[in-house]
Each structure stands twice: as C-alpha cells, then as structure tokens.
Amino acid sequence: MFITTRMYSALVARLQTITDERGDVPGWVLVSVMTAGLVTAIWLVADDQLTSVLNRSLSSISAP
C-alpha cells in the first residue's frame, strides 16, 4: 500500500510540474513563420528547377 501511495504522489507531482510549464509559444510561432517564409522564397526562386527534378525522379521510378 505504501509503494502505491508513493508512486501516486510522485505521479501527481510530476503532472503538476508538466502543466505548470507554458513553453515558448512565441518562439515556436517565429520558427514556423520563418520556415514558411524560407520555403516560399526558395519555391519562388527555384520553381522550374524543383519541377524538373521532381519530374525526372518520378519518371525514373515509373520507367522500367
């Protein structure tokens, strides 16, 4: 019984610690926005090259 009570109290303490942490939400938003911006910029610059690479790779897979 003592071990179960100890384990339960340790679990409750750990869950309270986890819920108290809010995290770095503005940091994650910034990383997401910057990643989307980089992908868009690369896509605008290298659209033709990316399309040709994709077409070549797909044709090499489908061709015997």
Short mmCIF file of C-alpha atoms in Angstrom, two decimals:
data_model
loop_
_atom_site.label_atom_id
_atom_site.label_comp_id
_atom_site.label_asym_id
_atom_site.label_seq_id
_atom_site.Cartn_x
_atom_site.Cartn_y
_atom_site.Cartn_z
CA MET A 1 0.00 0.00 0.00
CA PHE A 2 2.85 2.38 0.85
CA ILE A 3 4.53 1.89 -2.54
CA THR A 4 1.29 2.59 -4.39
CA THR A 5 0.69 5.76 -2.39
CA ARG A 6 4.26 6.90 -3.00
CA MET A 7 4.01 6.20 -6.72
CA TYR A 8 0.70 8.05 -6.92
CA SER A 9 2.05 11.12 -5.13
CA ALA A 10 5.15 11.11 -7.36
CA LEU A 11 2.95 10.91 -10.46
CA VAL A 12 0.74 13.75 -9.27
CA ALA A 13 3.79 15.91 -8.52
CA ARG A 14 5.22 15.21 -11.99
CA LEU A 15 1.93 16.02 -13.72
CA GLN A 16 1.68 19.30 -11.83
CA THR A 17 5.20 20.19 -12.96
CA ILE A 18 4.32 19.44 -16.57
CA THR A 19 1.12 21.51 -16.52
CA ASP A 20 2.87 24.46 -14.87
CA GLU A 21 5.25 24.85 -17.81
CA ARG A 22 3.81 27.05 -20.54
CA GLY A 23 6.59 26.65 -23.05
CA ASP A 24 7.97 29.12 -25.52
CA VAL A 25 4.95 29.78 -27.72
CA PRO A 26 6.24 32.98 -29.37
CA GLY A 27 9.47 31.17 -30.23
CA TRP A 28 7.62 28.32 -31.93
CA VAL A 29 5.43 30.78 -33.83
CA LEU A 30 8.53 32.64 -35.01
CA VAL A 31 10.20 29.41 -36.14
CA SER A 32 7.05 28.34 -38.01
CA VAL A 33 6.65 31.70 -39.75
CA MET A 34 10.33 31.87 -40.70
CA THR A 35 10.23 28.30 -42.06
CA ALA A 36 7.17 29.09 -44.16
CA GLY A 37 8.89 32.24 -45.45
CA LEU A 38 12.05 30.34 -46.40
CA VAL A 39 10.09 27.62 -48.18
CA THR A 40 8.12 30.25 -50.10
CA ALA A 41 11.27 32.17 -51.06
CA ILE A 42 13.07 29.03 -52.23
CA TRP A 43 10.00 27.89 -54.14
CA LEU A 44 9.71 31.24 -55.94
CA VAL A 45 13.37 31.26 -56.92
CA ALA A 46 13.78 27.61 -57.89
CA ASP A 47 10.31 26.64 -59.14
CA ASP A 48 11.45 25.43 -62.57
CA GLN A 49 14.42 23.51 -61.19
CA LEU A 50 12.33 21.84 -58.48
CA THR A 51 9.69 20.86 -61.02
CA SER A 52 12.25 19.32 -63.36
CA VAL A 53 13.91 17.40 -60.50
CA LEU A 54 10.53 16.05 -59.41
CA ASN A 55 9.58 15.08 -62.97
CA ARG A 56 12.90 13.32 -63.56
CA SER A 57 12.70 11.41 -60.29
CA LEU A 58 9.12 10.31 -60.92
CA SER A 59 9.87 9.25 -64.49
CA SER A 60 12.90 7.24 -63.36
CA ILE A 61 10.77 5.40 -60.81
CA SER A 62 7.92 4.64 -63.20
CA ALA A 63 10.17 3.71 -66.14
CA PRO A 64 11.35 0.06 -66.23
#
